Amino acid sequence: MTTCSLSFPPQINLASLPTPMQPLRRLSEKLGVELYIKRDDLTGAALSGNKIRKLEFVLADALGQKADTVITCGGAQSNHCRATAIAAAMLGLKCRLLLRTPDPSNPPPVAGNILLDRMAGAEIVWISPQDYQKRDELMAREAAALQETGRSAYPIPEGASTALGALGYVRATEELVNDITNTMGGAHQPCTIISAAGSGGTSAGLILGAKVFDVNARIAAVNVCDDRDYFIRQIGTICENTIADYHLDIDFDRQRDIEIIDGYVGRGYGLSRAEELTLITEVARTEGIFLDPVYTGKAFYGMIEELKRDPQCFGQRVIFIHTGGIYGLFSKADELAPLL
Ligand SMILES: Cc1ncc(COP(=O)(O)O)c(C=O)c1O
């Protein structure tokens, strides 16, 4: 049931849905709250994680525009780029990835997500952090160059965090309504939904989805890079563009509706602290669930630290969205091994 009408644009089916929502029994007992995890890491195997929900809309648009190639960008171990490379292979599209690395003349080893990118046939263009600042311009240039050779390229902005991509998590909220009804005993049980924020599209979709589907939920995100102000701008812009593009009759206010749990970036984007890796291992051992080092591990760590400070800071029911990223663990084996 929606409180405002939204007609979703075409979507292709890539994700295995619905994903399960599971109670984290041992951690809940330890912390004194009802902690649940929405297993969006199980949207697929190699093609898994939150990006699949966004790509269902974005790639439908690319196919609608008769593209034969998709171009996207991210960090060297980008989950979004891996998901795009695999989805492109499934759809018979070519894929070009602009991946960020400190020294493009000396690219990182073919491991983790990079291995899967390469195996799925993606063409990788290594770019420096300085060039990455101009990623949209570089992708437009790559698209124009392909155009000249008779190909038709479709650039996908970082993380597919556009108004169209955010619809993936508006739609996921519809699924969460069922999860909340089935596992918490009623759709109107208040809860807090927490996820990692990297490029902001997941959080934007959840914020709008909660309004569209009238979910009694506080939506919060732990930023894994940058800071609160950056994400208020980033998520605010995606929300406002989505509202405008899809004519949503929604009351949205950046400062009121976007809650960022800042303070857990730690050593920086993609860099881990021992305490984060220790928690990832603890969750694997106590719940059999693997968080990733770059996004979900940091966000989960932030959430647990906040709960340790005040067990009721998010209310009695908390849902953590596991957005995937398991392949990032393999590039951290050297840091994880001494902790085991
Ligand atoms: C595993 C994982 N979790 C969370 C995120 C963050 O999602 P978003 O970019 O939509 O903020 C990403 C990507 O950035 C990701 O790869």
mmCIF file of C-alpha atoms and ligand atoms in Angstrom:
data_model
loop_
_atom_site.group_PDB
_atom_site.id
_atom_site.type_symbol
_atom_site.label_atom_id
_atom_site.label_comp_id
_atom_site.label_asym_id
_atom_site.label_seq_id
_atom_site.Cartn_x
_atom_site.Cartn_y
_atom_site.Cartn_z
ATOM 1 C CA MET A 1 0.000 0.000 0.000
ATOM 2 C CA THR A 2 1.395 3.417 -0.903
ATOM 3 C CA THR A 3 0.510 6.762 0.605
ATOM 4 C CA CYS A 4 1.559 8.559 -2.572
ATOM 5 C CA SER A 5 1.304 7.226 -6.080
ATOM 6 C CA LEU A 6 4.505 6.205 -7.845
ATOM 7 C CA SER A 7 4.545 4.438 -11.166
ATOM 8 C CA PHE A 8 7.899 2.709 -11.405
ATOM 9 C CA PRO A 9 9.726 2.871 -14.775
ATOM 10 C CA PRO A 10 10.733 -0.390 -16.529
ATOM 11 C CA GLN A 11 12.847 -2.746 -14.440
ATOM 12 C CA ILE A 12 14.718 -5.912 -15.380
ATOM 13 C CA ASN A 13 14.932 -8.870 -13.068
ATOM 14 C CA LEU A 14 18.496 -9.380 -11.819
ATOM 15 C CA ALA A 15 18.196 -9.905 -8.065
ATOM 16 C CA SER A 16 16.964 -12.970 -6.200
ATOM 17 C CA LEU A 17 14.121 -11.431 -4.232
ATOM 18 C CA PRO A 18 12.807 -11.131 -1.616
ATOM 19 C CA THR A 19 15.973 -11.335 0.457
ATOM 20 C CA PRO A 20 15.543 -12.774 3.965
ATOM 21 C CA MET A 21 15.327 -10.676 7.113
ATOM 22 C CA GLN A 22 16.854 -12.524 10.036
ATOM 23 C CA PRO A 23 17.111 -11.858 13.776
ATOM 24 C CA LEU A 24 20.663 -11.536 15.125
ATOM 25 C CA ARG A 25 19.842 -13.500 18.277
ATOM 26 C CA ARG A 26 23.172 -13.618 20.074
ATOM 27 C CA LEU A 27 24.070 -9.983 19.394
ATOM 28 C CA SER A 28 20.540 -8.886 20.367
ATOM 29 C CA GLU A 29 20.851 -10.654 23.695
ATOM 30 C CA LYS A 30 24.253 -9.137 24.320
ATOM 31 C CA LEU A 31 23.116 -5.590 23.487
ATOM 32 C CA GLY A 32 19.574 -5.676 24.915
ATOM 33 C CA VAL A 33 17.789 -4.635 21.691
ATOM 34 C CA GLU A 34 16.014 -6.521 18.922
ATOM 35 C CA LEU A 35 18.568 -6.523 16.141
ATOM 36 C CA TYR A 36 17.650 -7.786 12.671
ATOM 37 C CA ILE A 37 19.631 -8.009 9.470
ATOM 38 C CA LYS A 38 18.138 -7.626 5.982
ATOM 39 C CA ARG A 39 20.229 -9.930 3.828
ATOM 40 C CA ASP A 40 20.715 -7.875 0.667
ATOM 41 C CA ASP A 41 24.099 -9.589 0.466
ATOM 42 C CA LEU A 42 21.975 -12.500 -0.773
ATOM 43 C CA THR A 43 20.523 -10.782 -3.849
ATOM 44 C CA GLY A 44 22.759 -13.238 -5.744
ATOM 45 C CA ALA A 45 26.185 -14.896 -5.618
ATOM 46 C CA ALA A 46 28.751 -13.113 -7.806
ATOM 47 C CA LEU A 47 26.031 -10.658 -8.793
ATOM 48 C CA SER A 48 25.118 -9.645 -5.249
ATOM 49 C CA GLY A 49 24.643 -6.712 -2.898
ATOM 50 C CA ASN A 50 22.689 -3.470 -2.951
ATOM 51 C CA LYS A 51 23.807 -2.372 -6.413
ATOM 52 C CA ILE A 52 21.718 -5.059 -8.069
ATOM 53 C CA ARG A 53 18.490 -3.399 -6.953
ATOM 54 C CA LYS A 54 19.637 -0.093 -8.479
ATOM 55 C CA LEU A 55 20.931 -1.737 -11.649
ATOM 56 C CA GLU A 56 17.548 -3.358 -12.272
ATOM 57 C CA PHE A 57 16.237 0.117 -13.154
ATOM 58 C CA VAL A 58 19.415 1.644 -14.598
ATOM 59 C CA LEU A 59 20.192 -1.235 -16.977
ATOM 60 C CA ALA A 60 16.551 -1.403 -18.082
ATOM 61 C CA ASP A 61 17.012 2.211 -19.153
ATOM 62 C CA ALA A 62 20.320 1.395 -20.906
ATOM 63 C CA LEU A 63 18.620 -1.414 -22.860
ATOM 64 C CA GLY A 64 15.681 0.903 -23.618
ATOM 65 C CA GLN A 65 18.167 3.362 -25.138
ATOM 66 C CA LYS A 66 19.677 0.542 -27.230
ATOM 67 C CA ALA A 67 23.102 0.852 -25.607
ATOM 68 C CA ASP A 68 25.629 -1.853 -26.436
ATOM 69 C CA THR A 69 28.155 -0.780 -23.801
ATOM 70 C CA VAL A 70 27.919 0.471 -20.233
ATOM 71 C CA ILE A 71 30.600 2.624 -18.645
ATOM 72 C CA THR A 72 30.924 3.169 -14.941
ATOM 73 C CA CYS A 73 33.481 4.062 -12.270
ATOM 74 C CA GLY A 74 34.578 3.401 -8.709
ATOM 75 C CA GLY A 75 37.465 2.477 -6.445
ATOM 76 C CA ALA A 76 39.723 -0.421 -7.461
ATOM 77 C CA GLN A 77 37.679 -2.899 -5.379
ATOM 78 C CA SER A 78 34.308 -1.332 -6.263
ATOM 79 C CA ASN A 79 31.363 -3.663 -5.657
ATOM 80 C CA HIS A 80 29.240 -1.508 -7.926
ATOM 81 C CA CYS A 81 31.705 -1.945 -10.812
ATOM 82 C CA ARG A 82 31.851 -5.713 -10.258
ATOM 83 C CA ALA A 83 28.058 -5.933 -10.207
ATOM 84 C CA THR A 84 27.812 -3.818 -13.367
ATOM 85 C CA ALA A 85 30.437 -5.953 -15.161
ATOM 86 C CA ILE A 86 28.590 -9.177 -14.323
ATOM 87 C CA ALA A 87 25.113 -7.824 -15.106
ATOM 88 C CA ALA A 88 26.452 -6.504 -18.429
ATOM 89 C CA ALA A 89 27.807 -9.969 -19.276
ATOM 90 C CA MET A 90 24.401 -11.477 -18.427
ATOM 91 C CA LEU A 91 22.672 -9.009 -20.733
ATOM 92 C CA GLY A 92 25.141 -9.285 -23.613
ATOM 93 C CA LEU A 93 26.455 -5.751 -23.111
ATOM 94 C CA LYS A 94 30.088 -4.674 -23.131
ATOM 95 C CA CYS A 95 31.412 -2.963 -20.006
ATOM 96 C CA ARG A 96 34.156 -0.427 -19.479
ATOM 97 C CA LEU A 97 35.224 0.414 -15.923
ATOM 98 C CA LEU A 98 37.158 3.504 -14.826
ATOM 99 C CA LEU A 99 38.836 2.302 -11.642
ATOM 100 C CA ARG A 100 40.685 4.562 -9.215
ATOM 101 C CA THR A 101 44.160 3.604 -8.026
ATOM 102 C CA PRO A 102 47.018 5.678 -6.549
ATOM 103 C CA ASP A 103 49.379 4.874 -9.437
ATOM 104 C CA PRO A 104 47.644 3.905 -12.711
ATOM 105 C CA SER A 105 50.976 2.766 -14.178
ATOM 106 C CA ASN A 106 51.185 0.145 -11.419
ATOM 107 C CA PRO A 107 47.632 -1.224 -11.000
ATOM 108 C CA PRO A 108 46.632 -3.452 -8.067
ATOM 109 C CA PRO A 109 46.770 -7.261 -8.342
ATOM 110 C CA VAL A 110 43.975 -9.163 -10.050
ATOM 111 C CA ALA A 111 42.229 -10.148 -6.800
ATOM 112 C CA GLY A 112 38.815 -9.835 -5.152
ATOM 113 C CA ASN A 113 36.378 -7.750 -7.217
ATOM 114 C CA ILE A 114 39.021 -6.989 -9.863
ATOM 115 C CA LEU A 115 39.324 -10.715 -10.574
ATOM 116 C CA LEU A 116 35.560 -10.958 -11.118
ATOM 117 C CA ASP A 117 35.544 -7.766 -13.265
ATOM 118 C CA ARG A 118 38.199 -9.261 -15.508
ATOM 119 C CA MET A 119 36.591 -12.694 -15.645
ATOM 120 C CA ALA A 120 33.271 -11.087 -16.655
ATOM 121 C CA GLY A 121 35.110 -9.450 -19.563
ATOM 122 C CA ALA A 122 35.087 -5.838 -18.385
ATOM 123 C CA GLU A 123 37.648 -3.531 -19.913
ATOM 124 C CA ILE A 124 39.464 -1.661 -17.140
ATOM 125 C CA VAL A 125 40.854 1.851 -17.468
ATOM 126 C CA TRP A 126 42.997 2.725 -14.430
ATOM 127 C CA ILE A 127 42.773 6.359 -13.356
ATOM 128 C CA SER A 128 44.463 8.421 -10.656
ATOM 129 C CA PRO A 129 42.617 9.930 -7.663
ATOM 130 C CA GLN A 130 43.065 13.385 -9.277
ATOM 131 C CA ASP A 131 41.470 12.230 -12.532
ATOM 132 C CA TYR A 132 38.720 10.518 -10.550
ATOM 133 C CA GLN A 133 37.551 13.990 -9.459
ATOM 134 C CA LYS A 134 36.540 14.473 -13.126
ATOM 135 C CA ARG A 135 34.953 11.008 -13.448
ATOM 136 C CA ASP A 136 31.702 12.174 -15.054
ATOM 137 C CA GLU A 137 33.612 14.150 -17.680
ATOM 138 C CA LEU A 138 35.943 11.183 -18.325
ATOM 139 C CA MET A 139 33.007 8.805 -18.724
ATOM 140 C CA ALA A 140 31.349 11.223 -21.158
ATOM 141 C CA ARG A 141 34.603 11.346 -23.118
ATOM 142 C CA GLU A 142 34.844 7.543 -23.227
ATOM 143 C CA ALA A 143 31.211 7.386 -24.391
ATOM 144 C CA ALA A 144 31.886 9.937 -27.154
ATOM 145 C CA ALA A 145 34.979 7.995 -28.317
ATOM 146 C CA LEU A 146 32.937 4.783 -28.503
ATOM 147 C CA GLN A 147 30.197 6.649 -30.361
ATOM 148 C CA GLU A 148 32.731 7.540 -33.063
ATOM 149 C CA THR A 149 33.478 3.860 -33.609
ATOM 150 C CA GLY A 150 29.777 3.110 -34.079
ATOM 151 C CA ARG A 151 29.094 1.873 -30.580
ATOM 152 C CA SER A 152 26.423 3.196 -28.275
ATOM 153 C CA ALA A 153 27.582 3.729 -24.693
ATOM 154 C CA TYR A 154 25.546 4.407 -21.582
ATOM 155 C CA PRO A 155 27.456 6.040 -18.681
ATOM 156 C CA ILE A 156 26.333 5.081 -15.174
ATOM 157 C CA PRO A 157 27.374 7.578 -12.467
ATOM 158 C CA GLU A 158 29.287 6.306 -9.412
ATOM 159 C CA GLY A 159 27.340 3.714 -7.440
ATOM 160 C CA ALA A 160 24.329 4.084 -9.789
ATOM 161 C CA SER A 161 23.270 6.647 -7.194
ATOM 162 C CA THR A 162 20.925 8.618 -9.412
ATOM 163 C CA ALA A 163 17.213 9.331 -9.120
ATOM 164 C CA LEU A 164 16.567 6.246 -11.257
ATOM 165 C CA GLY A 165 18.966 4.028 -9.255
ATOM 166 C CA ALA A 166 17.459 5.180 -5.951
ATOM 167 C CA LEU A 167 14.161 3.632 -7.044
ATOM 168 C CA GLY A 168 15.797 0.253 -6.340
ATOM 169 C CA TYR A 169 15.658 1.047 -2.635
ATOM 170 C CA VAL A 170 12.254 2.696 -2.822
ATOM 171 C CA ARG A 171 11.062 -0.647 -4.140
ATOM 172 C CA ALA A 172 13.092 -2.540 -1.494
ATOM 173 C CA THR A 173 11.130 -0.671 1.174
ATOM 174 C CA GLU A 174 7.978 -2.350 -0.079
ATOM 175 C CA GLU A 175 9.733 -5.643 0.726
ATOM 176 C CA LEU A 176 10.756 -4.315 4.137
ATOM 177 C CA VAL A 177 7.096 -3.633 4.956
ATOM 178 C CA ASN A 178 6.421 -7.373 4.582
ATOM 179 C CA ASP A 179 9.552 -8.238 6.579
ATOM 180 C CA ILE A 180 8.512 -5.941 9.405
ATOM 181 C CA THR A 181 4.979 -7.360 9.394
ATOM 182 C CA ASN A 182 6.202 -10.950 9.387
ATOM 183 C CA THR A 183 9.083 -10.747 11.846
ATOM 184 C CA MET A 184 8.130 -7.911 14.177
ATOM 185 C CA GLY A 185 4.421 -8.563 14.427
ATOM 186 C CA GLY A 186 2.944 -5.639 12.492
ATOM 187 C CA ALA A 187 3.878 -3.113 9.814
ATOM 188 C CA HIS A 188 3.448 -0.230 12.230
ATOM 189 C CA GLN A 189 5.964 -1.404 14.795
ATOM 190 C CA PRO A 190 8.460 1.461 15.099
ATOM 191 C CA CYS A 191 12.019 0.611 14.108
ATOM 192 C CA THR A 192 15.274 2.149 12.966
ATOM 193 C CA ILE A 193 16.751 1.061 9.630
ATOM 194 C CA ILE A 194 20.525 1.483 9.356
ATOM 195 C CA SER A 195 22.773 1.110 6.314
ATOM 196 C CA ALA A 196 26.193 2.183 5.064
ATOM 197 C CA ALA A 197 26.414 5.348 2.960
ATOM 198 C CA GLY A 198 29.026 5.402 0.189
ATOM 199 C CA SER A 199 27.497 7.272 -2.741
ATOM 200 C CA GLY A 200 24.129 7.825 -1.051
ATOM 201 C CA GLY A 201 21.646 6.135 -3.391
ATOM 202 C CA THR A 202 20.677 3.365 -0.980
ATOM 203 C CA SER A 203 19.924 5.816 1.837
ATOM 204 C CA ALA A 204 18.019 8.127 -0.508
ATOM 205 C CA GLY A 205 15.861 5.216 -1.685
ATOM 206 C CA LEU A 206 15.167 4.084 1.884
ATOM 207 C CA ILE A 207 14.240 7.597 3.040
ATOM 208 C CA LEU A 208 11.815 8.061 0.151
ATOM 209 C CA GLY A 209 10.556 4.465 0.347
ATOM 210 C CA ALA A 210 9.631 4.889 4.011
ATOM 211 C CA LYS A 211 7.486 7.871 3.010
ATOM 212 C CA VAL A 212 5.989 6.264 -0.088
ATOM 213 C CA PHE A 213 5.050 3.065 1.773
ATOM 214 C CA ASP A 214 4.243 4.731 5.093
ATOM 215 C CA VAL A 215 6.752 2.778 7.184
ATOM 216 C CA ASN A 216 7.046 3.789 10.827
ATOM 217 C CA ALA A 217 10.827 3.843 10.606
ATOM 218 C CA ARG A 218 13.674 6.153 11.402
ATOM 219 C CA ILE A 219 16.203 5.862 8.558
ATOM 220 C CA ALA A 220 19.863 6.370 9.452
ATOM 221 C CA ALA A 221 23.148 5.851 7.624
ATOM 222 C CA VAL A 222 26.725 5.450 8.770
ATOM 223 C CA ASN A 223 29.040 7.258 6.349
ATOM 224 C CA VAL A 224 32.123 5.277 5.303
ATOM 225 C CA CYS A 225 33.874 8.287 3.765
ATOM 226 C CA ASP A 226 33.589 12.099 3.804
ATOM 227 C CA ASP A 227 31.385 13.599 6.527
ATOM 228 C CA ARG A 228 27.839 14.381 7.593
ATOM 229 C CA ASP A 229 27.551 17.636 5.597
ATOM 230 C CA TYR A 230 28.728 15.908 2.417
ATOM 231 C CA PHE A 231 26.114 13.194 2.773
ATOM 232 C CA ILE A 232 23.317 15.610 3.628
ATOM 233 C CA ARG A 233 24.110 17.315 0.300
ATOM 234 C CA GLN A 234 24.600 14.086 -1.631
ATOM 235 C CA ILE A 235 21.558 12.196 -0.327
ATOM 236 C CA GLY A 236 19.484 15.399 -0.309
ATOM 237 C CA THR A 237 20.177 15.975 -4.001
ATOM 238 C CA ILE A 238 19.312 12.386 -4.956
ATOM 239 C CA CYS A 239 16.060 12.561 -2.934
ATOM 240 C CA GLU A 240 15.070 15.894 -4.469
ATOM 241 C CA ASN A 241 15.861 14.703 -8.009
ATOM 242 C CA THR A 242 13.853 11.520 -7.466
ATOM 243 C CA ILE A 243 10.889 13.476 -6.106
ATOM 244 C CA ALA A 244 11.029 15.811 -9.130
ATOM 245 C CA ASP A 245 11.646 13.158 -11.811
ATOM 246 C CA TYR A 246 8.926 10.798 -10.585
ATOM 247 C CA HIS A 247 6.464 13.459 -9.410
ATOM 248 C CA LEU A 248 6.313 12.193 -5.851
ATOM 249 C CA ASP A 249 3.894 14.022 -3.614
ATOM 250 C CA ILE A 250 6.192 13.795 -0.601
ATOM 251 C CA ASP A 251 7.173 16.219 2.118
ATOM 252 C CA PHE A 252 10.982 16.018 2.260
ATOM 253 C CA ASP A 253 13.395 18.151 4.218
ATOM 254 C CA ARG A 254 17.157 17.509 4.075
ATOM 255 C CA GLN A 255 17.967 18.476 7.641
ATOM 256 C CA ARG A 256 14.953 16.727 9.171
ATOM 257 C CA ASP A 257 14.871 13.536 7.109
ATOM 258 C CA ILE A 258 18.539 12.639 6.599
ATOM 259 C CA GLU A 259 20.201 11.150 9.662
ATOM 260 C CA ILE A 260 23.917 10.542 9.317
ATOM 261 C CA ILE A 261 25.822 8.710 12.033
ATOM 262 C CA ASP A 262 29.209 10.360 11.511
ATOM 263 C CA GLY A 263 32.444 9.486 13.281
ATOM 264 C CA TYR A 264 33.191 5.994 11.965
ATOM 265 C CA VAL A 265 35.222 6.654 8.815
ATOM 266 C CA GLY A 266 38.233 5.584 10.890
ATOM 267 C CA ARG A 267 41.465 5.527 8.895
ATOM 268 C CA GLY A 268 39.661 6.605 5.726
ATOM 269 C CA TYR A 269 37.689 5.118 2.841
ATOM 270 C CA GLY A 270 38.680 1.520 2.190
ATOM 271 C CA LEU A 271 41.159 1.479 5.087
ATOM 272 C CA SER A 272 40.439 -0.725 8.081
ATOM 273 C CA ARG A 273 41.161 -0.495 11.783
ATOM 274 C CA ALA A 274 41.866 -3.645 13.816
ATOM 275 C CA GLU A 275 38.663 -3.100 15.843
ATOM 276 C CA GLU A 276 36.552 -3.070 12.649
ATOM 277 C CA LEU A 277 38.134 -6.275 11.358
ATOM 278 C CA THR A 278 37.756 -7.880 14.798
ATOM 279 C CA LEU A 279 34.023 -7.112 14.780
ATOM 280 C CA ILE A 280 33.661 -8.507 11.245
ATOM 281 C CA THR A 281 35.271 -11.724 12.501
ATOM 282 C CA GLU A 282 33.068 -11.775 15.617
ATOM 283 C CA VAL A 283 29.914 -11.476 13.486
ATOM 284 C CA ALA A 284 31.149 -14.289 11.225
ATOM 285 C CA ARG A 285 31.753 -16.464 14.301
ATOM 286 C CA THR A 286 28.615 -15.650 16.282
ATOM 287 C CA GLU A 287 26.079 -15.295 13.477
ATOM 288 C CA GLY A 288 27.689 -16.928 10.413
ATOM 289 C CA ILE A 289 27.372 -13.683 8.454
ATOM 290 C CA PHE A 290 30.220 -12.032 6.557
ATOM 291 C CA LEU A 291 30.311 -8.247 6.542
ATOM 292 C CA ASP A 292 32.701 -6.460 4.183
ATOM 293 C CA PRO A 293 35.615 -4.247 5.275
ATOM 294 C CA VAL A 294 34.765 -1.114 3.255
ATOM 295 C CA TYR A 295 31.029 -0.566 3.821
ATOM 296 C CA THR A 296 28.998 -2.940 5.970
ATOM 297 C CA GLY A 297 31.818 -3.716 8.422
ATOM 298 C CA LYS A 298 32.345 -0.018 9.119
ATOM 299 C CA ALA A 299 28.642 0.746 9.320
ATOM 300 C CA PHE A 300 27.962 -2.229 11.594
ATOM 301 C CA TYR A 301 30.878 -1.193 13.798
ATOM 302 C CA GLY A 302 29.428 2.343 14.052
ATOM 303 C CA MET A 303 25.987 0.993 14.897
ATOM 304 C CA ILE A 304 27.344 -1.328 17.621
ATOM 305 C CA GLU A 305 29.450 1.441 19.166
ATOM 306 C CA GLU A 306 26.379 3.697 19.333
ATOM 307 C CA LEU A 307 24.358 0.861 20.912
ATOM 308 C CA LYS A 308 27.078 0.180 23.479
ATOM 309 C CA ARG A 309 26.975 3.860 24.450
ATOM 310 C CA ASP A 310 23.171 3.842 24.741
ATOM 311 C CA PRO A 311 21.308 0.583 24.038
ATOM 312 C CA GLN A 312 18.070 2.459 23.367
ATOM 313 C CA CYS A 313 19.538 5.136 21.074
ATOM 314 C CA PHE A 314 17.742 3.636 18.048
ATOM 315 C CA GLY A 315 14.679 2.413 19.976
ATOM 316 C CA GLN A 316 13.883 -1.243 20.658
ATOM 317 C CA ARG A 317 13.983 -2.590 17.076
ATOM 318 C CA VAL A 318 16.888 -2.073 14.708
ATOM 319 C CA ILE A 319 17.249 -3.390 11.172
ATOM 320 C CA PHE A 320 20.712 -3.365 9.641
ATOM 321 C CA ILE A 321 20.726 -3.589 5.844
ATOM 322 C CA HIS A 322 23.541 -5.906 4.795
ATOM 323 C CA THR A 323 24.400 -4.392 1.436
ATOM 324 C CA GLY A 324 26.947 -7.062 0.434
ATOM 325 C CA GLY A 325 30.582 -6.643 -0.567
ATOM 326 C CA ILE A 326 32.009 -10.001 0.548
ATOM 327 C CA TYR A 327 34.645 -10.043 -2.224
ATOM 328 C CA GLY A 328 36.346 -7.037 -0.608
ATOM 329 C CA LEU A 329 37.338 -9.338 2.275
ATOM 330 C CA PHE A 330 39.739 -11.261 0.077
ATOM 331 C CA SER A 331 41.925 -8.251 -0.587
ATOM 332 C CA LYS A 332 42.226 -7.794 3.219
ATOM 333 C CA ALA A 333 43.395 -11.349 3.954
ATOM 334 C CA ASP A 334 46.819 -10.145 5.139
ATOM 335 C CA GLU A 335 45.246 -7.791 7.690
ATOM 336 C CA LEU A 336 42.622 -10.317 8.814
ATOM 337 C CA ALA A 337 44.888 -13.338 9.210
ATOM 338 C CA PRO A 338 46.742 -12.102 12.345
ATOM 339 C CA LEU A 339 43.377 -11.550 14.079
ATOM 340 C CA LEU A 340 42.145 -15.102 13.593
HETATM 341 C C1 LIG B 1 28.719 -3.358 -0.104
HETATM 342 C C2 LIG B 1 28.253 -1.945 -0.188
HETATM 343 N N1 LIG B 1 27.502 -1.458 0.813
HETATM 344 C C3 LIG B 1 27.064 -0.186 0.807
HETATM 345 C C4 LIG B 1 27.391 0.674 -0.219
HETATM 346 C C5 LIG B 1 26.892 2.066 -0.141
HETATM 347 O O1 LIG B 1 25.752 2.253 -0.911
HETATM 348 P P1 LIG B 1 25.488 3.657 -1.590
HETATM 349 O O2 LIG B 1 26.595 3.865 -2.575
HETATM 350 O O3 LIG B 1 24.177 3.499 -2.233
HETATM 351 O O4 LIG B 1 25.531 4.677 -0.513
HETATM 352 C C6 LIG B 1 28.177 0.208 -1.292
HETATM 353 C C7 LIG B 1 28.580 1.067 -2.426
HETATM 354 O O5 LIG B 1 28.905 2.196 -2.362
HETATM 355 C C8 LIG B 1 28.603 -1.141 -1.280
HETATM 356 O O6 LIG B 1 29.367 -1.639 -2.261
#
